[in-house]
mmCIF file with all atom_site columns, C-alpha atoms in Angstrom:
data_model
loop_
_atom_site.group_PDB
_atom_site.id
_atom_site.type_symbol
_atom_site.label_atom_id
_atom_site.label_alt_id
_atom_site.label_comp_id
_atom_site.label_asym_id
_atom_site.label_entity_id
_atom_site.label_seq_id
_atom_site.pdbx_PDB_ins_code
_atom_site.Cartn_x
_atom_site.Cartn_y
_atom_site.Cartn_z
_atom_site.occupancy
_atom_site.B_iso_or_equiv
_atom_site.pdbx_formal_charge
_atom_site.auth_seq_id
_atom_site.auth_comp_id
_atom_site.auth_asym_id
_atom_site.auth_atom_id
_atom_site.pdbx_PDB_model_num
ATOM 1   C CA . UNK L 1 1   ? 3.946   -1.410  -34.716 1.00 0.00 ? 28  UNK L CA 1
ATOM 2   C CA . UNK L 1 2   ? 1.365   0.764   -36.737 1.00 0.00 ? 29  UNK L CA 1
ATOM 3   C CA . UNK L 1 3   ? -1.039  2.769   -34.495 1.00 0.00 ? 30  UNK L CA 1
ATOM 4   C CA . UNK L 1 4   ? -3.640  4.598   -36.024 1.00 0.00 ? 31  UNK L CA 1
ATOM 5   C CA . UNK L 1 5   ? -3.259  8.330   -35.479 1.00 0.00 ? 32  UNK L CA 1
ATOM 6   C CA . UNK L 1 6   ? -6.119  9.343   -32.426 1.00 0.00 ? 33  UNK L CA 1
ATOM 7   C CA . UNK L 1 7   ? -7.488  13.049  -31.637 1.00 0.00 ? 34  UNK L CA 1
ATOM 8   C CA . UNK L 1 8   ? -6.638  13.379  -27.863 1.00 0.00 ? 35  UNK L CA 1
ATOM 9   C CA . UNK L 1 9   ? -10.092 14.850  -27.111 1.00 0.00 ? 36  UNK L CA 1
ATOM 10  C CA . UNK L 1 10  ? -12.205 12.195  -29.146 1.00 0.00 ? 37  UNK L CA 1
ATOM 11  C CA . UNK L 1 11  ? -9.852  9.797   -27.281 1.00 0.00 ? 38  UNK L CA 1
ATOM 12  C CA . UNK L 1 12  ? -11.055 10.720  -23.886 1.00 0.00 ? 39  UNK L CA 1
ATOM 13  C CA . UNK L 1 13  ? -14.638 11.003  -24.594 1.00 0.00 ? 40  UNK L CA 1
ATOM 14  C CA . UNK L 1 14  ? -14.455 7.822   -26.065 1.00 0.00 ? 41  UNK L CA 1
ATOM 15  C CA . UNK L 1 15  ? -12.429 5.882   -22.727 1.00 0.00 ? 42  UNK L CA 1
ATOM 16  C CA . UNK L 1 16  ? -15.052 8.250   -20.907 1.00 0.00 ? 43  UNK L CA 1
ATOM 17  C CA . UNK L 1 17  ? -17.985 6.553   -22.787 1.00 0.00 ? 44  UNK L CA 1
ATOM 18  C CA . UNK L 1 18  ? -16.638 3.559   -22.418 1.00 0.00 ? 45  UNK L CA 1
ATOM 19  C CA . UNK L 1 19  ? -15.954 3.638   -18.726 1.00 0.00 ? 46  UNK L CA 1
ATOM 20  C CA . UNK L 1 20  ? -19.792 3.954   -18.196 1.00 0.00 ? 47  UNK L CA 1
ATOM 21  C CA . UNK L 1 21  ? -20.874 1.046   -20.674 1.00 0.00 ? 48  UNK L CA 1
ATOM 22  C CA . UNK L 1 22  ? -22.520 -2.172  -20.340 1.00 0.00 ? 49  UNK L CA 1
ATOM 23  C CA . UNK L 1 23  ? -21.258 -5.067  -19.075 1.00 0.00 ? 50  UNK L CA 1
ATOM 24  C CA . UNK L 1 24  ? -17.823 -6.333  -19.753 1.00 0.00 ? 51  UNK L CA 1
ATOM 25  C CA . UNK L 1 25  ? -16.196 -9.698  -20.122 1.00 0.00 ? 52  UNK L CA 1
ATOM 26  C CA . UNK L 1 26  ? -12.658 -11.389 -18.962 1.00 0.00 ? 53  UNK L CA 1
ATOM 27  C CA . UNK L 1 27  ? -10.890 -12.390 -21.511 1.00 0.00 ? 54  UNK L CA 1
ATOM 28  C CA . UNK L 1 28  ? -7.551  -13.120 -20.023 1.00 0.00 ? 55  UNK L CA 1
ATOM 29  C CA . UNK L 1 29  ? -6.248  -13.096 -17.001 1.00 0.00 ? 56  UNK L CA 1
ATOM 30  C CA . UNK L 1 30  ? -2.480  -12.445 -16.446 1.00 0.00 ? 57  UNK L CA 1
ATOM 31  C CA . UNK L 1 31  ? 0.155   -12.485 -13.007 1.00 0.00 ? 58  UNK L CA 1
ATOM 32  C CA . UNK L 1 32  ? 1.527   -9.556  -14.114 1.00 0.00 ? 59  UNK L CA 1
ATOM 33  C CA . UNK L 1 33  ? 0.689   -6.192  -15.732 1.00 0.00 ? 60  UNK L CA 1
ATOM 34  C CA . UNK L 1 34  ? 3.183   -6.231  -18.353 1.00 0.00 ? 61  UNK L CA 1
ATOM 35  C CA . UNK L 1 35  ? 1.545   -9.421  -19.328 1.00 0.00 ? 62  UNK L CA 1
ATOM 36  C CA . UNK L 1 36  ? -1.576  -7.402  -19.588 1.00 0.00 ? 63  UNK L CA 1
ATOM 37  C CA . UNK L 1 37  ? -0.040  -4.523  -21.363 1.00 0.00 ? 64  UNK L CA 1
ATOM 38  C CA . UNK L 1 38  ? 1.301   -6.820  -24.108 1.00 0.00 ? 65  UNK L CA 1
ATOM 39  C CA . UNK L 1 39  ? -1.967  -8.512  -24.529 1.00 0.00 ? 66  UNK L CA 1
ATOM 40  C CA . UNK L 1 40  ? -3.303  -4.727  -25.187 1.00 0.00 ? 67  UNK L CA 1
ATOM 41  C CA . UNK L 1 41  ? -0.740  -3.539  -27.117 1.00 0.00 ? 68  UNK L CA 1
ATOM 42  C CA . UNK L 1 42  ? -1.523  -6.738  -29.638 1.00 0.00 ? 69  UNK L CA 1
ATOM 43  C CA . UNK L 1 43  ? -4.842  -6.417  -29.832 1.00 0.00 ? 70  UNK L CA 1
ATOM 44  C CA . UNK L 1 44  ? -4.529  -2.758  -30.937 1.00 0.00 ? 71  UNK L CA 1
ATOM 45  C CA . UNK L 1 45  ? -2.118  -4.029  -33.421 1.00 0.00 ? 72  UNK L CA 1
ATOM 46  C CA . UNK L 1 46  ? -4.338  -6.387  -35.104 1.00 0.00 ? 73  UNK L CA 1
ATOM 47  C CA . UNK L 1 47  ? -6.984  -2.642  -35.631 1.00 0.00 ? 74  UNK L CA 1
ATOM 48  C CA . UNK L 1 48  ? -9.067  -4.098  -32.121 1.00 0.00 ? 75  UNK L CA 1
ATOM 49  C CA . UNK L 1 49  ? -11.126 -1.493  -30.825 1.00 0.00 ? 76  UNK L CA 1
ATOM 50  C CA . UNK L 1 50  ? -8.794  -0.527  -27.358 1.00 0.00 ? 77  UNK L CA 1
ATOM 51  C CA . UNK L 1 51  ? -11.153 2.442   -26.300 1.00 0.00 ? 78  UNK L CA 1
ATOM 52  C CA . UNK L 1 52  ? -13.514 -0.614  -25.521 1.00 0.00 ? 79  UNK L CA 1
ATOM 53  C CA . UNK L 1 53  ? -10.814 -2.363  -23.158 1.00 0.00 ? 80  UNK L CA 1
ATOM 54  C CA . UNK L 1 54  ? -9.742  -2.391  -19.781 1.00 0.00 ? 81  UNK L CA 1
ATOM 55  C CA . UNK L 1 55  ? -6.659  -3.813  -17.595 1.00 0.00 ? 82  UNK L CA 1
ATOM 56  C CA . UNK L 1 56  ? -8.471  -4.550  -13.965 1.00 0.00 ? 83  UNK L CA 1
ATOM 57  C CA . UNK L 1 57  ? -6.334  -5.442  -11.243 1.00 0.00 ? 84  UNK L CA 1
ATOM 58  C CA . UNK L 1 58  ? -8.006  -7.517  -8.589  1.00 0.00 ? 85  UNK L CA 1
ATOM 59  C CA . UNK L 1 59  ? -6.351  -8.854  -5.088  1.00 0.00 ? 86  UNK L CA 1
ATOM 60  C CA . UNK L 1 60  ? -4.897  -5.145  -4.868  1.00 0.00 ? 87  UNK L CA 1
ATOM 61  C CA . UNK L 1 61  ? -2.451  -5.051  -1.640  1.00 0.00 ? 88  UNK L CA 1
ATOM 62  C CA . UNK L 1 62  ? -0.586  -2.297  -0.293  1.00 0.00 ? 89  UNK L CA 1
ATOM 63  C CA . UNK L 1 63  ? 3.615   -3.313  0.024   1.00 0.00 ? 90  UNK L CA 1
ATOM 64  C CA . UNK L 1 64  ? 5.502   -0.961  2.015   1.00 0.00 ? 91  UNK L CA 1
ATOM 65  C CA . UNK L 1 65  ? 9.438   -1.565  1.266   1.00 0.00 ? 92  UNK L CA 1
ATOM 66  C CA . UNK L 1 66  ? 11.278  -0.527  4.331   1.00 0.00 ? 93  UNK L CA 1
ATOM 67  C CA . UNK L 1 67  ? 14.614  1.125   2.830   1.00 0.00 ? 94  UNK L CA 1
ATOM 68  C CA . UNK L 1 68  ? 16.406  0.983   6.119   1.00 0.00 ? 95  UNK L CA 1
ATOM 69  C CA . UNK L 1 69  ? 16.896  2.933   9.450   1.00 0.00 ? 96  UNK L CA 1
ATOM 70  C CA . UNK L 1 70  ? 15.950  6.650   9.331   1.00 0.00 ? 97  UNK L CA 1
ATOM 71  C CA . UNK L 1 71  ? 17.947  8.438   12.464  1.00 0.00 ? 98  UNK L CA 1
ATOM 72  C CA . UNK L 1 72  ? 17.690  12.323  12.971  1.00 0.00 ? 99  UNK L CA 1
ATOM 73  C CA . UNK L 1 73  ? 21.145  12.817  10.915  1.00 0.00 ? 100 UNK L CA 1
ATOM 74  C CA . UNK L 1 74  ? 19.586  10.955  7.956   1.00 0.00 ? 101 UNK L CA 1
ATOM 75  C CA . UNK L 1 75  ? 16.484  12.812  8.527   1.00 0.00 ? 102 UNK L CA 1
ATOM 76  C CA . UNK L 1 76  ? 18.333  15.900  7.786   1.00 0.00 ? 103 UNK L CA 1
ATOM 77  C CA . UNK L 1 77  ? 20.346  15.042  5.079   1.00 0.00 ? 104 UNK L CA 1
ATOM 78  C CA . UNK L 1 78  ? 18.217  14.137  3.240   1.00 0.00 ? 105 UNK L CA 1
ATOM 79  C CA . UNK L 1 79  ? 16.331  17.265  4.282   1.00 0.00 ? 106 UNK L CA 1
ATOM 80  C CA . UNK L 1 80  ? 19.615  19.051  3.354   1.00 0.00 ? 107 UNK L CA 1
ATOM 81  C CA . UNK L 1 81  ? 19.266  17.372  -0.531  1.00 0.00 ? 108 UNK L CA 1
ATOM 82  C CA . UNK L 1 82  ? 15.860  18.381  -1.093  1.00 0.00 ? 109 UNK L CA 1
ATOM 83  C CA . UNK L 1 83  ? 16.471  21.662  0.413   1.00 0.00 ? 110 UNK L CA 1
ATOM 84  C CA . UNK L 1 84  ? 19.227  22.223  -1.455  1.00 0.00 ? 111 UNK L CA 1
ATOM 85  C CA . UNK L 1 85  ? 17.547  21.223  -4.854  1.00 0.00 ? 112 UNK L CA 1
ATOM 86  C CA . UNK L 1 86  ? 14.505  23.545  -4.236  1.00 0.00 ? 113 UNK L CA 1
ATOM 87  C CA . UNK L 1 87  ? 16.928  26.339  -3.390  1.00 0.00 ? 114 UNK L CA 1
ATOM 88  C CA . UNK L 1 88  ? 18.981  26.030  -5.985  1.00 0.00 ? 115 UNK L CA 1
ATOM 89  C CA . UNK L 1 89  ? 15.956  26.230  -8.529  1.00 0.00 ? 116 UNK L CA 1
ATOM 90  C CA . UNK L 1 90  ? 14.886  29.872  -6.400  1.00 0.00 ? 117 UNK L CA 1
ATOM 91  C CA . UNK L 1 91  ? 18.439  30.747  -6.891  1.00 0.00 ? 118 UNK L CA 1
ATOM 92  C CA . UNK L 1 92  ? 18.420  30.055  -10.712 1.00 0.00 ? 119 UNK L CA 1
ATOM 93  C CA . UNK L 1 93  ? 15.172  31.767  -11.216 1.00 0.00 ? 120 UNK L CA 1
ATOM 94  C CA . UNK L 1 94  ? 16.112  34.799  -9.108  1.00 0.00 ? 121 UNK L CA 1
ATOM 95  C CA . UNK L 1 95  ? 19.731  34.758  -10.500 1.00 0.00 ? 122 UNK L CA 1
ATOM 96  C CA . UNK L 1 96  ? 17.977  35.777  -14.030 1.00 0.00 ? 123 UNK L CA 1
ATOM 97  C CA . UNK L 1 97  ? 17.701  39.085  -12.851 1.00 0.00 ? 124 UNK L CA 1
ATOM 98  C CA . UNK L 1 98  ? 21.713  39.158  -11.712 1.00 0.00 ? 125 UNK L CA 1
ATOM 99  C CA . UNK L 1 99  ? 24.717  39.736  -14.315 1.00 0.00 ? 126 UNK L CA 1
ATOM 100 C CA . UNK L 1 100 ? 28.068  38.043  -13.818 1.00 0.00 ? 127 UNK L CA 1
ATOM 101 C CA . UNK L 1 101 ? 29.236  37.357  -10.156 1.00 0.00 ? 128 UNK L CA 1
ATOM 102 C CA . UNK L 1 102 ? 26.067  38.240  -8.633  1.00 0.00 ? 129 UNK L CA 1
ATOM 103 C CA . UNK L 1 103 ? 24.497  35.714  -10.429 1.00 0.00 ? 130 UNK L CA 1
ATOM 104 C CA . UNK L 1 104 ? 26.531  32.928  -9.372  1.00 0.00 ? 131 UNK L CA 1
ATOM 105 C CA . UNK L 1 105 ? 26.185  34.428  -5.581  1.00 0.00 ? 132 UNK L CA 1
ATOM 106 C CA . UNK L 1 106 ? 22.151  34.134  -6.046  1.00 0.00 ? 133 UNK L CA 1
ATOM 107 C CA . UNK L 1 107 ? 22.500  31.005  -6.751  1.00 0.00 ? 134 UNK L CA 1
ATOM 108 C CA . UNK L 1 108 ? 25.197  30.178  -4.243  1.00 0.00 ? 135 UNK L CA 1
ATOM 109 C CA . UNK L 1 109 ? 22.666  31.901  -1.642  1.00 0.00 ? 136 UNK L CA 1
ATOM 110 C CA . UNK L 1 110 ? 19.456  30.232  -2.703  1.00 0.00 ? 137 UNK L CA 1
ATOM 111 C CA . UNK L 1 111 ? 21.688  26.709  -2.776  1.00 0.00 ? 138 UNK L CA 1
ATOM 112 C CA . UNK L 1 112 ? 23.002  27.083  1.073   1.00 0.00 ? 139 UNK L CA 1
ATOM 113 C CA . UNK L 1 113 ? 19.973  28.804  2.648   1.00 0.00 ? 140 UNK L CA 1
ATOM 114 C CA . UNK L 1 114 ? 17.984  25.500  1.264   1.00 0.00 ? 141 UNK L CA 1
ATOM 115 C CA . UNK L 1 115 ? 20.187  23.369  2.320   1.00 0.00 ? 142 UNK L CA 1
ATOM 116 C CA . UNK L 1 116 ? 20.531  24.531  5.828   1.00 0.00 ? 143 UNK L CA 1
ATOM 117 C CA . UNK L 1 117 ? 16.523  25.132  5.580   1.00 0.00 ? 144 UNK L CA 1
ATOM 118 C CA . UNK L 1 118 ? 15.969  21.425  4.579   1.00 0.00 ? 145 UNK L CA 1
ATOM 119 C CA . UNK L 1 119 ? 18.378  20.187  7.244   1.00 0.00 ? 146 UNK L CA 1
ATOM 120 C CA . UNK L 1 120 ? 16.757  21.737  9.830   1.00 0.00 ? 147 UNK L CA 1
ATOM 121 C CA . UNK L 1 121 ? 12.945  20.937  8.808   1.00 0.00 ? 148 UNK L CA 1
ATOM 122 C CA . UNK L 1 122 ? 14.311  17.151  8.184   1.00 0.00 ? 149 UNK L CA 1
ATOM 123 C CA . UNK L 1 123 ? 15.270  17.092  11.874  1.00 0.00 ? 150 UNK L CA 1
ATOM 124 C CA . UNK L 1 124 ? 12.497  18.692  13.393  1.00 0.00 ? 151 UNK L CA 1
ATOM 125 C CA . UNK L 1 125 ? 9.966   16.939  11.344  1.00 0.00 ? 152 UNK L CA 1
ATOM 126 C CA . UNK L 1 126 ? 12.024  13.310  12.090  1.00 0.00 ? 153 UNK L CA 1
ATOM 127 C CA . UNK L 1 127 ? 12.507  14.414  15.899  1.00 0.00 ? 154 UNK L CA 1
ATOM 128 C CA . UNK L 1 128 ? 8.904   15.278  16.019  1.00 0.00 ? 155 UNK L CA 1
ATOM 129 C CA . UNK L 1 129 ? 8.129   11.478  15.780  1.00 0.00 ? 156 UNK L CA 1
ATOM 130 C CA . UNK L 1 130 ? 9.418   10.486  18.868  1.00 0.00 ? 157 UNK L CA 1
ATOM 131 C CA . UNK L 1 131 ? 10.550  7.256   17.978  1.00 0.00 ? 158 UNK L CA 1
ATOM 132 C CA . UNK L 1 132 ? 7.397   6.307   16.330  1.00 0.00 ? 159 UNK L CA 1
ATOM 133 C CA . UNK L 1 133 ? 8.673   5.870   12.894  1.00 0.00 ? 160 UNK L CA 1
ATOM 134 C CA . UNK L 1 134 ? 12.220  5.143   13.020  1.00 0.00 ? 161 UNK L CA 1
ATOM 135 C CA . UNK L 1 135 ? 12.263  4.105   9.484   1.00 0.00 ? 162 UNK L CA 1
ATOM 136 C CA . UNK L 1 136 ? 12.069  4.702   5.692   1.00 0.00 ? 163 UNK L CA 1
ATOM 137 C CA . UNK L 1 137 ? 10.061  2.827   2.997   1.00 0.00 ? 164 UNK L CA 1
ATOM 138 C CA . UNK L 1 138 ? 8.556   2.733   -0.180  1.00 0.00 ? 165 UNK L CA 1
ATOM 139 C CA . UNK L 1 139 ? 4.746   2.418   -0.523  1.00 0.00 ? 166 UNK L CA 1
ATOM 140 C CA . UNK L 1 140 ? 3.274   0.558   -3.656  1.00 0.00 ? 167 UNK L CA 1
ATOM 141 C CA . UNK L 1 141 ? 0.009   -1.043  -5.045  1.00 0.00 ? 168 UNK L CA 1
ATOM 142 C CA . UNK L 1 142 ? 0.303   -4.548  -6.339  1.00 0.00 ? 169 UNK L CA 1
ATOM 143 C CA . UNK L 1 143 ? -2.262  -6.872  -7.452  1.00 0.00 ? 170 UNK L CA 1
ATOM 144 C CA . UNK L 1 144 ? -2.588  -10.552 -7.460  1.00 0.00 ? 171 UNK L CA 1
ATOM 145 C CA . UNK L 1 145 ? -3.591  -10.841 -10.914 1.00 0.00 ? 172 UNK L CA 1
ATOM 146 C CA . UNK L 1 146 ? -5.077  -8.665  -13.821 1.00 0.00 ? 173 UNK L CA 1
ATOM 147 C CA . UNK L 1 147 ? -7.749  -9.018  -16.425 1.00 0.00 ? 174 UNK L CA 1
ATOM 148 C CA . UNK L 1 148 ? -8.126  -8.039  -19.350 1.00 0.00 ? 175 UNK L CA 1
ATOM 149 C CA . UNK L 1 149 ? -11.595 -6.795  -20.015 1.00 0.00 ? 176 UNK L CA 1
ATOM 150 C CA . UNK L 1 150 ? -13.853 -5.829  -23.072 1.00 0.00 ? 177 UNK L CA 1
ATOM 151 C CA . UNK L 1 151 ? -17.114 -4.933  -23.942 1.00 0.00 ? 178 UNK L CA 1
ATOM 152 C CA . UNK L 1 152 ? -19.209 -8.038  -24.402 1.00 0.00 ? 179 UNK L CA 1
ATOM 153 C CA . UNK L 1 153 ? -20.340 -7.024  -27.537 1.00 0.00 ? 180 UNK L CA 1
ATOM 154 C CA . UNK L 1 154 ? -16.698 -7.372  -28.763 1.00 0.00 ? 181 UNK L CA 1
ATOM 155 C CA . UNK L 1 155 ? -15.340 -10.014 -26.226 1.00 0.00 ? 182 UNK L CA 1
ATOM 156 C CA . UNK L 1 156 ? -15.729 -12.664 -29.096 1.00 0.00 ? 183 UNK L CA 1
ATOM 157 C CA . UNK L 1 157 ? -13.380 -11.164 -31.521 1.00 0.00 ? 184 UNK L CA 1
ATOM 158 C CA . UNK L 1 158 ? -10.715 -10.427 -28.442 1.00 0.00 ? 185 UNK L CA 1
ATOM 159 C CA . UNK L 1 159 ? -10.644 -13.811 -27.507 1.00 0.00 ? 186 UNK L CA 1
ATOM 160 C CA . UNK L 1 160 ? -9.798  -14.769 -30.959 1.00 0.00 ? 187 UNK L CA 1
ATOM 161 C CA . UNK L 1 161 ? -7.165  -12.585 -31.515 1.00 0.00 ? 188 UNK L CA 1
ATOM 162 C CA . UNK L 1 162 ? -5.564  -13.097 -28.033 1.00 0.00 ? 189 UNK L CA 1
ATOM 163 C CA . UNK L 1 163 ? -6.123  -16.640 -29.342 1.00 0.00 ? 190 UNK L CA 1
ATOM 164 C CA . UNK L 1 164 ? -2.905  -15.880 -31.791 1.00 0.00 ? 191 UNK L CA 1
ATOM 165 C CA . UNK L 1 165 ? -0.791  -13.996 -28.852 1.00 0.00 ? 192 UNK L CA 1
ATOM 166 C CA . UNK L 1 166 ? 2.577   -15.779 -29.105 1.00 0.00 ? 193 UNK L CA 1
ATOM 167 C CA . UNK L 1 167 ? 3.930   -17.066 -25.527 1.00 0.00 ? 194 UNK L CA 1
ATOM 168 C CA . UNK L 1 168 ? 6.636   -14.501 -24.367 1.00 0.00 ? 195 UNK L CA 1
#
């Protein structure tokens, strides 16, 4: 793939400008976004002016994945891993300052005390709930569909060259 080198600043004046242009057109419409991607990445392969497109997705819907049960004890270990991650980042940044076995007792220190922190905010904050959300999930933003959308000034020559855009 040859992409022609872009300043980062002209780039983003130019989506900016671009953003607040005339009308657009459809020129495809795909099920998916990787669909949409491709169709992007070929027209910028075949030198199309990109700055001047735009991958809309319409039908947007929220899906929320449930992951499974969340009790009080998950709650708090998972509390426990997060707590334990954060302090174990303090530890290594405060452990900079420590030579030899104090170092590794920093960070020993700064890995417990967020562990035992994060445990105990996991519970309280799950406990807090009351029963109201005895569950975990995954939130994410899907659309029905997305077009691909150009300038109409241009929307001629996109159609055309999406025209060539072997099946996948």
């Amino acid at each position: 793939m040859r992409h022609p080198p872009v300043r980062a600043l002209s780039a983003i004046l130019s989506c900016m400008e671009a953003s607040t242009a005339g009308a657009r057109a459809t020129v495809a419409t795909y099920d998916s976004y990787r669909e949409a991607e491709r169709a992007v990445d070929f027209l910028s392969d075949r030198d199309f002016p990109v700055e001047r497109a735009a991958i809309v997705g319409t039908g947007l819907k929220t899906v929320e994945q449930v992951a499974g049960r969340l009790t009080t004890g998950r709650a708090a270990l998972m509390g426990a891993g997060q707590g334990a991650m954060i302090g174990l980042l303090f530890g290594l940044l405060f452990g900079l300052f420590f030579n030899g076995p104090a170092f590794f007792g920093v960070l020993l220190y700064g890995l417990v005390a967020g562990l035992l922190f994060g445990a105990a905010f996991g519970a309280i904050a799950q406990a807090a709930q009351g029963g109201r959300r005895d569950f975990a999930s995954v939130r994410s933003m899907q659309a029905e569909r997305y077009e691909v959308q150009v300038d109409q000034e241009v929307s001629a020559q996109a159609k055309q060259l999406l025209a060539e855009l072997p099946a996948a």
